[in-house]
mmCIF file of C-alpha atoms in Angstrom:
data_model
loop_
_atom_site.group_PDB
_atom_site.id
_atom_site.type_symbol
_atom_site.label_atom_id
_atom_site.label_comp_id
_atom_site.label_asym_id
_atom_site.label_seq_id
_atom_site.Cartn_x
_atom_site.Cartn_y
_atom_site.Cartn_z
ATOM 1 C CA UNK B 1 -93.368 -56.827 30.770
ATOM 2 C CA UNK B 2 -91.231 -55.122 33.681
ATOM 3 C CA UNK B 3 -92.270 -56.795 36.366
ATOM 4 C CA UNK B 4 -91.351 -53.879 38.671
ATOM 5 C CA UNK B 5 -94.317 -52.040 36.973
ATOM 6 C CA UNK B 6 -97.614 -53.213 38.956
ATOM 7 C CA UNK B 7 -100.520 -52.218 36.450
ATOM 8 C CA UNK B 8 -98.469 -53.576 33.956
ATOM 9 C CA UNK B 9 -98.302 -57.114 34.800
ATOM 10 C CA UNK B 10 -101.913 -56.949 36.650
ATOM 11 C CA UNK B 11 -103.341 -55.931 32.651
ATOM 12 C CA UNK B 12 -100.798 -58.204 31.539
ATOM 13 C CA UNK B 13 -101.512 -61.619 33.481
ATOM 14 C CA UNK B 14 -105.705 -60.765 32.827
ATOM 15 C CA UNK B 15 -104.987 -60.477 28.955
ATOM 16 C CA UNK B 16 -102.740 -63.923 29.566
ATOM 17 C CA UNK B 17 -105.856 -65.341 31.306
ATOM 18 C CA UNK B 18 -108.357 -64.517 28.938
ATOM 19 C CA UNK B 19 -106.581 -66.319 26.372
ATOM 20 C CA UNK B 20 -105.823 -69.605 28.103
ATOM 21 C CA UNK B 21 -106.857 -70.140 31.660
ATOM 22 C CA UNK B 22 -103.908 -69.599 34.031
ATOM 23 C CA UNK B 23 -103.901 -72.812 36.837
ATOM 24 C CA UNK B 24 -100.010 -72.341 37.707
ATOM 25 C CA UNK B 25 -98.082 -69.628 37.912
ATOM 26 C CA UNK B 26 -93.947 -69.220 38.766
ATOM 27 C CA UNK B 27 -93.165 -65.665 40.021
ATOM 28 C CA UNK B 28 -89.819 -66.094 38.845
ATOM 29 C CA UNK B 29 -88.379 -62.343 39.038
ATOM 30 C CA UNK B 30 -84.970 -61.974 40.358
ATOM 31 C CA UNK B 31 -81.902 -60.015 39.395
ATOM 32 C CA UNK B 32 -78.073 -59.575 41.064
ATOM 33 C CA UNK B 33 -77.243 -57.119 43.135
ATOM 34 C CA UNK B 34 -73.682 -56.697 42.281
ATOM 35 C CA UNK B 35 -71.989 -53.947 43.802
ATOM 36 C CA UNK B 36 -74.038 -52.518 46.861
ATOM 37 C CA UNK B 37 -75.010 -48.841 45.550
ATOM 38 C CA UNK B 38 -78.377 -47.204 46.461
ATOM 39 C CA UNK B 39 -79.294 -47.810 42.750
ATOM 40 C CA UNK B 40 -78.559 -51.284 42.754
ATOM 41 C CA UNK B 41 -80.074 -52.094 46.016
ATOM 42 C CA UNK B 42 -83.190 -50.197 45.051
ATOM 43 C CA UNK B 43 -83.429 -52.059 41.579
ATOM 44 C CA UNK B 44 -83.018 -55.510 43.652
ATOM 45 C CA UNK B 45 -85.576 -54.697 46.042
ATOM 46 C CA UNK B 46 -87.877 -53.712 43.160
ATOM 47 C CA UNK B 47 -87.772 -56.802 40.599
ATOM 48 C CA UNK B 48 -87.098 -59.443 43.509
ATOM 49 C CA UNK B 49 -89.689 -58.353 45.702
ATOM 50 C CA UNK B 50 -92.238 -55.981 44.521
ATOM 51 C CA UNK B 51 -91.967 -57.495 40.626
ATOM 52 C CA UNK B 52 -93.147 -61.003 42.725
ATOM 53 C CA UNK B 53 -95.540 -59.190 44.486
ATOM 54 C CA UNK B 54 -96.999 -57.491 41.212
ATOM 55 C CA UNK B 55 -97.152 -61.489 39.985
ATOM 56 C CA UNK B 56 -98.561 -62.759 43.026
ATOM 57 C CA UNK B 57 -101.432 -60.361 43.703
ATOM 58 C CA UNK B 58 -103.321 -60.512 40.971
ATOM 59 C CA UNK B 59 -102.916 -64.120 40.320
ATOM 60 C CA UNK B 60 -104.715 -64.815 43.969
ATOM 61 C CA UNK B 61 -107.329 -62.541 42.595
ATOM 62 C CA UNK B 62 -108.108 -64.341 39.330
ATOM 63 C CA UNK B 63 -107.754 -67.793 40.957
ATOM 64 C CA UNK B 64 -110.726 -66.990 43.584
ATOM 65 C CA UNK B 65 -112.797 -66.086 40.827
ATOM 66 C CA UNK B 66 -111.718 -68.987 39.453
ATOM 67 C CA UNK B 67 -112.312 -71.325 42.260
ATOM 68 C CA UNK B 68 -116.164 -69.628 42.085
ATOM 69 C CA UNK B 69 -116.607 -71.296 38.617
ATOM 70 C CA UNK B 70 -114.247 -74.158 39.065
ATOM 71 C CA UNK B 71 -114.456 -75.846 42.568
ATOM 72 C CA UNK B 72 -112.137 -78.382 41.775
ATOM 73 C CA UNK B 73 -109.464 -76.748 39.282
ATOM 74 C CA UNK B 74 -106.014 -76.971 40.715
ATOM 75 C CA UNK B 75 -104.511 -73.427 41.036
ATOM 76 C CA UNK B 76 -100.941 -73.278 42.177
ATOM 77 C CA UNK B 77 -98.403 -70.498 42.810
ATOM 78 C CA UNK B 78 -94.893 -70.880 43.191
ATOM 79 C CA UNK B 79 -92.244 -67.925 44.297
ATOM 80 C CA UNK B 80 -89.160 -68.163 43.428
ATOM 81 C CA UNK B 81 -86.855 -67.100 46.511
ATOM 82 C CA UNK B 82 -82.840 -69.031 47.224
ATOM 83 C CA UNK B 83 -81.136 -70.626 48.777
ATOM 84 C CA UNK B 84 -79.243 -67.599 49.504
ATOM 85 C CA UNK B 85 -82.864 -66.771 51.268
ATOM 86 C CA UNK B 86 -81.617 -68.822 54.443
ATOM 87 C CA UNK B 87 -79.578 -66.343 56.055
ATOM 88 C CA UNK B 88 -77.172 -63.399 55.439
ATOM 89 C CA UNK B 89 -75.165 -63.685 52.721
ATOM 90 C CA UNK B 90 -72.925 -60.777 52.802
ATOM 91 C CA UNK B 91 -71.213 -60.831 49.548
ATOM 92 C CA UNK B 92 -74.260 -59.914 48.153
ATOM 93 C CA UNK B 93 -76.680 -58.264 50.859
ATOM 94 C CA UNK B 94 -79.671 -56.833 49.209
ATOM 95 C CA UNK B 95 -79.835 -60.804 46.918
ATOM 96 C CA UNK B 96 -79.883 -62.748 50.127
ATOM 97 C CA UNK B 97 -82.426 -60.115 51.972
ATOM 98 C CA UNK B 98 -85.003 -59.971 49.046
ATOM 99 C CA UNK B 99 -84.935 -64.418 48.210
ATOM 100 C CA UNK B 100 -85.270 -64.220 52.196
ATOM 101 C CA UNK B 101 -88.762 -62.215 52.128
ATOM 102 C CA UNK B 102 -90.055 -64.352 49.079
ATOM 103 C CA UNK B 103 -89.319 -67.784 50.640
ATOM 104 C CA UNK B 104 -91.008 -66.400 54.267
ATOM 105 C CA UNK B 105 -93.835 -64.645 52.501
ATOM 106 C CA UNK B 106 -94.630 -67.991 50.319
ATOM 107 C CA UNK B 107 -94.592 -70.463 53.332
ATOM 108 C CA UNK B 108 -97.128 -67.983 55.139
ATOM 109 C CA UNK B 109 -99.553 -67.294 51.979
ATOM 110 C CA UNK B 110 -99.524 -71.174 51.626
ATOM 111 C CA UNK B 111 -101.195 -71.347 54.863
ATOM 112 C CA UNK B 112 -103.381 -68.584 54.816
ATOM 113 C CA UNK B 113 -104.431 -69.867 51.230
ATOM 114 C CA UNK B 114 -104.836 -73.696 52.131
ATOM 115 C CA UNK B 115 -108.518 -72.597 53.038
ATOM 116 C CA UNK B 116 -109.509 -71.472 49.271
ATOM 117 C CA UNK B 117 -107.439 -74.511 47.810
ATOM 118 C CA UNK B 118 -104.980 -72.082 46.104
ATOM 119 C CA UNK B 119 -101.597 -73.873 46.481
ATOM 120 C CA UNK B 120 -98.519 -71.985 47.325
ATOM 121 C CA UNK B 121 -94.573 -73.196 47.382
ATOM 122 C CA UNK B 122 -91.455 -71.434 47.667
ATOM 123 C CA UNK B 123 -88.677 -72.795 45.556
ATOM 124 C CA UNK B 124 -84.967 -72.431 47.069
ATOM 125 C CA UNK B 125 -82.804 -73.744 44.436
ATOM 126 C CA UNK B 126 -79.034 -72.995 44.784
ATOM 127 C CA UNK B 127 -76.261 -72.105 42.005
ATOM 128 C CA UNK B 128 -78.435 -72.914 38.621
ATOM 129 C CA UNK B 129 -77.105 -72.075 35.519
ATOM 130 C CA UNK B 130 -78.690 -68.237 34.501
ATOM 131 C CA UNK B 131 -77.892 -65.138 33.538
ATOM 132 C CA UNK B 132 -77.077 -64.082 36.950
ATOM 133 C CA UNK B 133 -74.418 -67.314 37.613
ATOM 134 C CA UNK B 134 -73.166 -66.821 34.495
ATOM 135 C CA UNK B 135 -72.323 -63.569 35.842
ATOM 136 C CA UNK B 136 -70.471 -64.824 39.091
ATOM 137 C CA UNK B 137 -66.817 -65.105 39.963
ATOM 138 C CA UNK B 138 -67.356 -66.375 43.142
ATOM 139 C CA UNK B 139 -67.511 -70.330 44.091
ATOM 140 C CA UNK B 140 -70.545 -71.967 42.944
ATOM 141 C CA UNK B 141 -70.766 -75.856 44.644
ATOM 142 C CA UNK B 142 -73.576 -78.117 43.783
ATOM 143 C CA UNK B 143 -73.691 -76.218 40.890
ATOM 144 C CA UNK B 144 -76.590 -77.300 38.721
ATOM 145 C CA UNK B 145 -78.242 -77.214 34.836
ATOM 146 C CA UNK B 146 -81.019 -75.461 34.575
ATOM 147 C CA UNK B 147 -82.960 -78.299 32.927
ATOM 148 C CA UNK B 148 -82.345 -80.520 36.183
ATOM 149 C CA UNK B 149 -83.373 -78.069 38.536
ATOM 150 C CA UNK B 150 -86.156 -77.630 36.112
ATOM 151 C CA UNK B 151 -86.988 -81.326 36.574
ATOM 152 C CA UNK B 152 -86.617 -81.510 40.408
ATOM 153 C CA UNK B 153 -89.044 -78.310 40.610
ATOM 154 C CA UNK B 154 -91.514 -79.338 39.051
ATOM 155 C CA UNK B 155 -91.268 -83.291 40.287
ATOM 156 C CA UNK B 156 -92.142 -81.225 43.446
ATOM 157 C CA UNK B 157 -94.930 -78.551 42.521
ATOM 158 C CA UNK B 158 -96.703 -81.767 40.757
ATOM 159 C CA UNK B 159 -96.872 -82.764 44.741
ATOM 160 C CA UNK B 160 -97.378 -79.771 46.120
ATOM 161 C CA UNK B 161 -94.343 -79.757 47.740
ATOM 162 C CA UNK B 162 -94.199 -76.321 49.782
ATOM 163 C CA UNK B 163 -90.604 -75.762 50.373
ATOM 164 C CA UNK B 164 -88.617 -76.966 47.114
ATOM 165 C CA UNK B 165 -85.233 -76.429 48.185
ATOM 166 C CA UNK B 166 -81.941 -77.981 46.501
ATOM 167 C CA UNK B 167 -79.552 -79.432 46.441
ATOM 168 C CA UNK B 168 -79.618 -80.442 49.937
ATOM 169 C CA UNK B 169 -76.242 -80.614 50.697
ATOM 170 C CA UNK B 170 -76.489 -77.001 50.433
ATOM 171 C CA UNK B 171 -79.654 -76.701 51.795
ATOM 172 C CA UNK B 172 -78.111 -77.773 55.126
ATOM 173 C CA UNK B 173 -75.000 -76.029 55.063
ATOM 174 C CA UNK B 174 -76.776 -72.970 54.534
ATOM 175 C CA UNK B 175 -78.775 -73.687 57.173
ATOM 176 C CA UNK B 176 -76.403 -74.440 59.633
ATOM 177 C CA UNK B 177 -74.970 -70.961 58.718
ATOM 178 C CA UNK B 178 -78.112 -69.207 59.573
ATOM 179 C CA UNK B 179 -77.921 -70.872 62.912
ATOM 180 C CA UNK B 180 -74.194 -69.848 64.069
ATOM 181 C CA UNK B 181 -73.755 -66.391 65.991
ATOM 182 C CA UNK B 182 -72.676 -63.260 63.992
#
């Protein structure tokens, strides 16, 4: 399913559901900008944000009329943003913008969904092996498999961790970076 396309994935998660009960979902969409070009920044805005968006919506939906029938089911969400969400990254702009809005918009729904017992997390992972590092030329430190970060993530989600973000040496220097004036 396109992820970009929003009836789509709603039909497509509520056929998913009917079948097997969803209790955790990863809203996992992401793609590279590379060069910055109205098409590519468009296309990046599109899968990163509104394909997570398209994910996220309808999940909350089906987990509230879930939580009717099942008080004490555990129902978790987690939104994949970057580590490249901590701050402007200006190799690649429209990347570090859109992992930026996921990571802020999944701390604040985890909040605002506490209440109904709907769990949220952002995960921040930095360089993991995918389609998109295979991809890059540029430096990729603390570069990781994507069966450890698999293992650290969901280590985390099992404890409702709500900002999984790794590996921390990165996590802090990218946070230090966010910090220092342009």
């Amino acid at each position: 399913v396109d992820v970009s396309q929003e009836v789509a994935v709603s039909e497509w998660l509520k056929r998913c559901d009917a079948i097997s009960p969803i209790e955790r979902v990863f809203a996992n969409a992401g793609i590279g900008t590379g060069e910055e070009n109205e098409n590519n920044v468009r296309r990046t805005f599109a899968v990163n944000v509104n394909g997570c968006v398209n994910t996220v919506l309808p999940i909350i939906e089906l987990f509230r009329e879930r939580r009717k029938s099942n008080p004490n089911a555990r129902l978790q969400i987690l939104i994949t943003a970057s580590i490249a969400g901590y701050g402007p990254i200006s190799s690649c702009p429209s990347y570090s913008a859109t992992k930026s809005c996921m990571k802020t918009w999944a701390l604040a729904m985890r909040g605002m969904l506490k209440k109904e017992n709907i769990q949220v997390s952002a995960i921040c992972p930095g360089f993991v092996r995918s389609r998109i590092t295979d991809q890059n030329t540029c430096p990729m430190p603390f570069f990781m498999e994507a069966d450890k970060a698999a293992r650290i993530i969901l280590s985390r989600a099992d404890r409702n961790v709500g900002l999984i973000a790794f590996p921390w040496p990165m996590r802090l220097a990218v946070w230090l970076l966010s910090i220092l004036p342009f």
